GROMACS .gro file of C-alpha atoms in nm:
model
  273
    1MET     CA    1  -0.454   1.594   0.118
    2SER     CA    2  -0.422   1.969   0.165
    3THR     CA    3  -0.046   1.965   0.103
    4ASP     CA    4   0.073   2.071  -0.244
    5SER     CA    5   0.214   1.796  -0.464
    6GLU     CA    6   0.566   1.786  -0.602
    7PHE     CA    7   0.706   1.563  -0.875
    8ALA     CA    8   1.016   1.342  -0.888
    9ALA     CA    9   1.164   1.203  -1.210
   10ILE     CA   10   1.287   0.845  -1.238
   11ARG     CA   11   1.383   0.618  -1.525
   12TRP     CA   12   1.177   0.297  -1.520
   13ARG     CA   13   1.088   0.031  -1.777
   14GLY     CA   14   1.292   0.215  -2.037
   15LYS     CA   15   1.107   0.545  -2.009
   16ASP     CA   16   1.103   0.864  -1.808
   17VAL     CA   17   0.843   0.850  -1.531
   18ARG     CA   18   0.728   1.126  -1.301
   19ILE     CA   19   0.605   1.043  -0.952
   20GLU     CA   20   0.364   1.269  -0.767
   21TYR     CA   21   0.444   1.312  -0.398
   22ALA     CA   22   0.371   1.536  -0.103
   23ARG     CA   23   0.545   1.597   0.229
   24ILE     CA   24   0.371   1.635   0.564
   25ALA     CA   25   0.526   1.849   0.840
   26PRO     CA   26   0.881   1.849   0.697
   27GLU     CA   27   0.978   2.104   0.962
   28ARG     CA   28   0.973   1.827   1.226
   29THR     CA   29   1.327   1.736   1.133
   30ASP     CA   30   1.388   1.492   1.419
   31ALA     CA   31   1.051   1.315   1.396
   32PRO     CA   32   1.000   0.966   1.253
   33LEU     CA   33   0.921   0.967   0.880
   34LEU     CA   34   0.621   0.764   0.762
   35VAL     CA   35   0.601   0.678   0.391
   36PHE     CA   36   0.244   0.599   0.279
   37LEU     CA   37   0.196   0.334   0.010
   38HIS     CA   38  -0.156   0.327  -0.132
   39GLU     CA   39  -0.387   0.043  -0.229
   40GLY     CA   40  -0.434  -0.105  -0.577
   41LEU     CA   41  -0.675   0.171  -0.683
   42GLY     CA   42  -0.530   0.443  -0.461
   43SER     CA   43  -0.333   0.764  -0.498
   44ILE     CA   44  -0.231   1.063  -0.289
   45ALA     CA   45  -0.584   1.203  -0.320
   46MET     CA   46  -0.747   0.870  -0.227
   47TRP     CA   47  -0.588   0.885   0.122
   48LYS     CA   48  -0.784   1.210   0.180
   49ASP     CA   49  -0.678   1.360   0.517
   50PHE     CA   50  -0.578   1.038   0.692
   51PRO     CA   51  -0.197   1.079   0.655
   52GLU     CA   52  -0.216   1.430   0.798
   53ARG     CA   53  -0.435   1.317   1.087
   54LEU     CA   54  -0.197   1.032   1.170
   55CYS     CA   55   0.114   1.249   1.148
   56GLU     CA   56  -0.047   1.518   1.362
   57ALA     CA   57  -0.150   1.264   1.626
   58GLY     CA   58   0.198   1.114   1.647
   59GLY     CA   59   0.409   1.422   1.579
   60PHE     CA   60   0.549   1.245   1.271
   61ARG     CA   61   0.667   1.361   0.931
   62GLY     CA   62   0.494   1.208   0.629
   63LEU     CA   63   0.572   1.130   0.267
   64VAL     CA   64   0.278   1.035   0.045
   65PHE     CA   65   0.314   0.941  -0.321
   66SER     CA   66   0.123   0.797  -0.615
   67ARG     CA   67   0.283   0.498  -0.784
   68PRO     CA   68   0.335   0.507  -1.164
   69GLY     CA   69  -0.005   0.457  -1.327
   70TYR     CA   70  -0.197   0.629  -1.047
   71GLY     CA   71  -0.303   0.976  -0.936
   72ARG     CA   72  -0.108   1.246  -1.116
   73SER     CA   73   0.196   1.026  -1.174
   74THR     CA   74   0.282   0.911  -1.526
   75PRO     CA   75  -0.002   0.687  -1.644
   76ARG     CA   76   0.039   0.334  -1.768
   77ASP     CA   77   0.060   0.309  -2.147
   78ALA     CA   78  -0.262   0.172  -2.297
   79ASP     CA   79  -0.079  -0.138  -2.424
   80GLU     CA   80   0.130  -0.187  -2.107
   81ILE     CA   81   0.023  -0.506  -1.931
   82TRP     CA   82   0.153  -0.560  -1.578
   83ASP     CA   83   0.283  -0.909  -1.507
   84VAL     CA   84   0.265  -1.135  -1.203
   85ASP     CA   85   0.576  -0.970  -1.057
   86PHE     CA   86   0.429  -0.618  -1.064
   87MET     CA   87   0.444  -0.569  -0.685
   88HIS     CA   88   0.802  -0.702  -0.673
   89ARG     CA   89   0.899  -0.447  -0.938
   90GLN     CA   90   0.741  -0.167  -0.738
   91ALA     CA   91   0.931  -0.276  -0.426
   92HIS     CA   92   1.265  -0.360  -0.588
   93GLU     CA   93   1.281  -0.097  -0.865
   94VAL     CA   94   1.036   0.193  -0.829
   95LEU     CA   95   1.062   0.254  -0.455
   96PRO     CA   96   1.446   0.262  -0.443
   97ALA     CA   97   1.455   0.487  -0.752
   98PHE     CA   98   1.198   0.722  -0.600
   99PHE     CA   99   1.385   0.741  -0.270
  100GLU     CA  100   1.707   0.818  -0.457
  101ALA     CA  101   1.536   1.084  -0.670
  102ILE     CA  102   1.413   1.277  -0.365
  103GLY     CA  103   1.742   1.233  -0.177
  104LEU     CA  104   1.608   1.020   0.107
  105ASN     CA  105   1.899   0.937   0.336
  106GLU     CA  106   1.728   0.789   0.642
  107LYS     CA  107   1.536   0.477   0.741
  108PRO     CA  108   1.165   0.546   0.701
  109TRP     CA  109   0.866   0.369   0.848
  110LEU     CA  110   0.653   0.227   0.568
  111PHE     CA  111   0.274   0.251   0.608
  112GLY     CA  112   0.114   0.041   0.336
  113HIS     CA  113  -0.248  -0.048   0.259
  114SER     CA  114  -0.351  -0.358   0.058
  115ASP     CA  115  -0.116  -0.383  -0.245
  116GLY     CA  116   0.085  -0.105  -0.080
  117GLY     CA  117   0.120  -0.326   0.227
  118SER     CA  118   0.249  -0.614   0.013
  119ILE     CA  119   0.497  -0.380  -0.156
  120SER     CA  120   0.613  -0.261   0.187
  121LEU     CA  121   0.675  -0.621   0.297
  122LEU     CA  122   0.867  -0.696  -0.023
  123TYR     CA  123   1.083  -0.384   0.015
  124ALA     CA  124   1.169  -0.469   0.376
  125SER     CA  125   1.248  -0.827   0.271
  126ARG     CA  126   1.486  -0.720  -0.007
  127PHE     CA  127   1.640  -0.425   0.184
  128PRO     CA  128   1.619  -0.530   0.552
  129GLY     CA  129   1.863  -0.263   0.669
  130SER     CA  130   1.678   0.025   0.503
  131VAL     CA  131   1.353   0.031   0.701
  132ALA     CA  132   1.282   0.142   1.058
  133GLY     CA  133   0.953  -0.049   1.074
  134LEU     CA  134   0.641  -0.152   0.885
  135VAL     CA  135   0.273  -0.079   0.940
  136VAL     CA  136   0.068  -0.285   0.695
  137LEU     CA  137  -0.311  -0.268   0.663
  138ALA     CA  138  -0.488  -0.559   0.490
  139PRO     CA  139  -0.179  -0.670   0.297
  140HIS     CA  140  -0.181  -0.968   0.061
  141ILE     CA  141   0.080  -1.243   0.099
  142PHE     CA  142  -0.100  -1.497  -0.124
  143VAL     CA  143  -0.410  -1.501  -0.343
  144GLU     CA  144  -0.743  -1.616  -0.200
  145ASP     CA  145  -1.067  -1.703  -0.378
  146VAL     CA  146  -1.255  -1.425  -0.196
  147THR     CA  147  -1.004  -1.170  -0.327
  148VAL     CA  148  -1.043  -1.276  -0.689
  149ALA     CA  149  -1.422  -1.295  -0.661
  150ASN     CA  150  -1.449  -0.936  -0.535
  151ILE     CA  151  -1.201  -0.805  -0.790
  152GLU     CA  152  -1.420  -0.962  -1.061
  153LEU     CA  153  -1.718  -0.780  -0.908
  154ALA     CA  154  -1.515  -0.458  -0.925
  155ARG     CA  155  -1.456  -0.520  -1.298
  156GLN     CA  156  -1.828  -0.558  -1.357
  157ALA     CA  157  -1.899  -0.241  -1.158
  158TYR     CA  158  -1.640  -0.047  -1.358
  159LEU     CA  159  -1.806  -0.155  -1.684
  160GLN     CA  160  -2.168  -0.115  -1.576
  161THR     CA  161  -2.191   0.168  -1.321
  162ASP     CA  162  -2.061   0.520  -1.260
  163MET     CA  163  -1.753   0.380  -1.088
  164PRO     CA  164  -1.517   0.531  -1.353
  165GLU     CA  165  -1.656   0.879  -1.281
  166LYS     CA  166  -1.620   0.836  -0.904
  167LEU     CA  167  -1.272   0.686  -0.929
  168GLY     CA  168  -1.171   0.954  -1.177
  169ARG     CA  169  -1.171   1.210  -0.896
  170TYR     CA  170  -0.848   1.053  -0.773
  171HIS     CA  171  -0.662   0.980  -1.099
  172ASP     CA  172  -0.571   1.183  -1.407
  173ASN     CA  173  -0.611   0.866  -1.616
  174VAL     CA  174  -0.868   0.642  -1.450
  175ASP     CA  175  -0.841   0.363  -1.708
  176SER     CA  176  -0.467   0.342  -1.642
  177ALA     CA  177  -0.525   0.297  -1.271
  178PHE     CA  178  -0.816   0.055  -1.290
  179TRP     CA  179  -0.711  -0.180  -1.569
  180GLY     CA  180  -0.347  -0.200  -1.461
  181TRP     CA  181  -0.465  -0.333  -1.124
  182ASN     CA  182  -0.769  -0.532  -1.231
  183ARG     CA  183  -0.623  -0.722  -1.524
  184VAL     CA  184  -0.322  -0.855  -1.340
  185TRP     CA  185  -0.523  -0.968  -1.037
  186LEU     CA  186  -0.764  -1.154  -1.269
  187HIS     CA  187  -0.482  -1.296  -1.485
  188PRO     CA  188  -0.500  -1.676  -1.424
  189PRO     CA  189  -0.124  -1.720  -1.354
  190PHE     CA  190  -0.154  -1.461  -1.076
  191ARG     CA  191  -0.347  -1.716  -0.870
  192GLN     CA  192  -0.007  -1.871  -0.789
  193TRP     CA  193   0.142  -1.542  -0.662
  194ASN     CA  194   0.277  -1.595  -0.311
  195ILE     CA  195   0.534  -1.403  -0.103
  196GLU     CA  196   0.522  -1.609   0.217
  197SER     CA  197   0.873  -1.746   0.169
  198GLU     CA  198   1.015  -1.392   0.141
  199LEU     CA  199   0.887  -1.270   0.478
  200ALA     CA  200   1.149  -1.445   0.692
  201THR     CA  201   1.420  -1.198   0.588
  202ILE     CA  202   1.229  -0.900   0.733
  203ARG     CA  203   1.422  -0.775   1.036
  204CYS     CA  204   1.236  -0.461   1.140
  205PRO     CA  205   0.934  -0.444   1.373
  206VAL     CA  206   0.601  -0.506   1.198
  207LEU     CA  207   0.248  -0.400   1.289
  208ALA     CA  208  -0.014  -0.581   1.079
  209MET     CA  209  -0.377  -0.466   1.093
  210GLN     CA  210  -0.682  -0.611   0.924
  211GLY     CA  211  -1.056  -0.579   0.951
  212ILE     CA  212  -1.238  -0.891   1.065
  213ASP     CA  213  -1.496  -0.819   0.791
  214ASP     CA  214  -1.236  -0.763   0.516
  215GLU     CA  215  -1.408  -0.837   0.185
  216TYR     CA  216  -1.077  -0.881   0.000
  217GLY     CA  217  -0.903  -1.133   0.223
  218THR     CA  218  -0.920  -1.346   0.535
  219LEU     CA  219  -0.721  -1.307   0.856
  220ARG     CA  220  -0.489  -1.579   0.725
  221GLN     CA  221  -0.307  -1.295   0.553
  222ILE     CA  222  -0.179  -1.107   0.859
  223ARG     CA  223  -0.154  -1.422   1.071
  224GLY     CA  224   0.071  -1.566   0.803
  225ILE     CA  225   0.302  -1.268   0.840
  226ALA     CA  226   0.331  -1.328   1.215
  227GLU     CA  227   0.412  -1.695   1.157
  228ARG     CA  228   0.710  -1.605   0.938
  229ALA     CA  229   0.819  -1.278   1.101
  230PRO     CA  230   0.770  -1.336   1.476
  231GLN     CA  231   0.843  -0.971   1.558
  232THR     CA  232   0.499  -0.892   1.410
  233ARG     CA  233   0.218  -0.754   1.622
  234LEU     CA  234  -0.136  -0.818   1.504
  235VAL     CA  235  -0.441  -0.597   1.535
  236GLU     CA  236  -0.763  -0.760   1.415
  237ILE     CA  237  -1.036  -0.496   1.407
  238PRO     CA  238  -1.408  -0.570   1.458
  239ASP     CA  239  -1.669  -0.393   1.243
  240CYS     CA  240  -1.405  -0.318   0.983
  241GLY     CA  241  -1.366  -0.409   0.616
  242HIS     CA  242  -1.068  -0.387   0.381
  243SER     CA  243  -0.972  -0.028   0.471
  244PRO     CA  244  -0.906   0.018   0.845
  245HIS     CA  245  -0.794   0.378   0.791
  246ARG     CA  246  -1.139   0.458   0.649
  247ASP     CA  247  -1.360   0.218   0.847
  248GLN     CA  248  -1.193   0.256   1.188
  249PRO     CA  249  -0.948   0.547   1.155
  250GLU     CA  250  -0.907   0.615   1.526
  251THR     CA  251  -0.815   0.251   1.592
  252ALA     CA  252  -0.558   0.265   1.312
  253ILE     CA  253  -0.415   0.594   1.438
  254VAL     CA  254  -0.387   0.488   1.803
  255ALA     CA  255  -0.229   0.154   1.714
  256THR     CA  256   0.021   0.315   1.474
  257VAL     CA  257   0.127   0.594   1.711
  258SER     CA  258   0.176   0.346   1.995
  259PHE     CA  259   0.376   0.114   1.769
  260VAL     CA  260   0.609   0.378   1.625
  261ASN     CA  261   0.675   0.523   1.971
  262ASP     CA  262   0.732   0.180   2.129
  263PRO     CA  263   0.780  -0.087   1.858
  264LEU     CA  264   0.870  -0.356   2.112
  265GLY     CA  265   0.574  -0.292   2.343
  266GLU     CA  266   0.211  -0.393   2.331
  267THR     CA  267  -0.044  -0.236   2.097
  268PRO     CA  268  -0.370  -0.102   2.247
  269GLY     CA  269  -0.685  -0.258   2.111
  270LYS     CA  270  -0.522  -0.584   2.008
  271THR     CA  271  -0.794  -0.835   1.923
  272LEU     CA  272  -0.714  -1.196   1.846
  273ASN     CA  273  -0.992  -1.441   1.766
   0.00000   0.00000   0.00000
């Protein structure tokens, strides 16, 4: 991201929390606003230039932020353990407080990747009249064995390789970001986490994308969204892993621009197997 970061202050979990955010093309006052919600190890910096490329291609405005515990936002306390409902709390508590803090008074489009996609779905489910539409990339709606297995591999890599150094480029406190995410996903009760029943209350248009070679989940994830929210369009992307915006950025950009401009139409490049 080449845009300078700003900071918003919210009160959350009994303490003052600052949230790092950046705006893209705010001068396009009449353009759709896309809010980018990062993955479980992401941040503003982790998106790199993708939000700017997408907003430029579509003529959109953008709002990118780092959730508490990530990037340059307030880190997680060393003894703070996130519980099974951590994504619900992000969707129901942090996101509304952040929007209020920055004075957001319009319906944004939420663009969420992985955990950020799940949080986007949960926000649209709880606040169905507050969202123009959703674009979710590789979201989770329930926990699969393949997800847990690869998150365990990530734990081993964090302990045994230079992964902390590499990940530290994107976070002021890399242990806060990694262990907050990793411990809750490997917490045995989290295996029962499931948001399928909450998807039926989503009213806005939904575009759900996933790589056919996603190492963190099967296509049952996005197909399950379409089963419960029939206004969902699916894009299943060949030669693509867990991060379509990194593995196949042009496909993600073209599909998103087409969807935002015509949410009731067809999406180019739709692949259903």
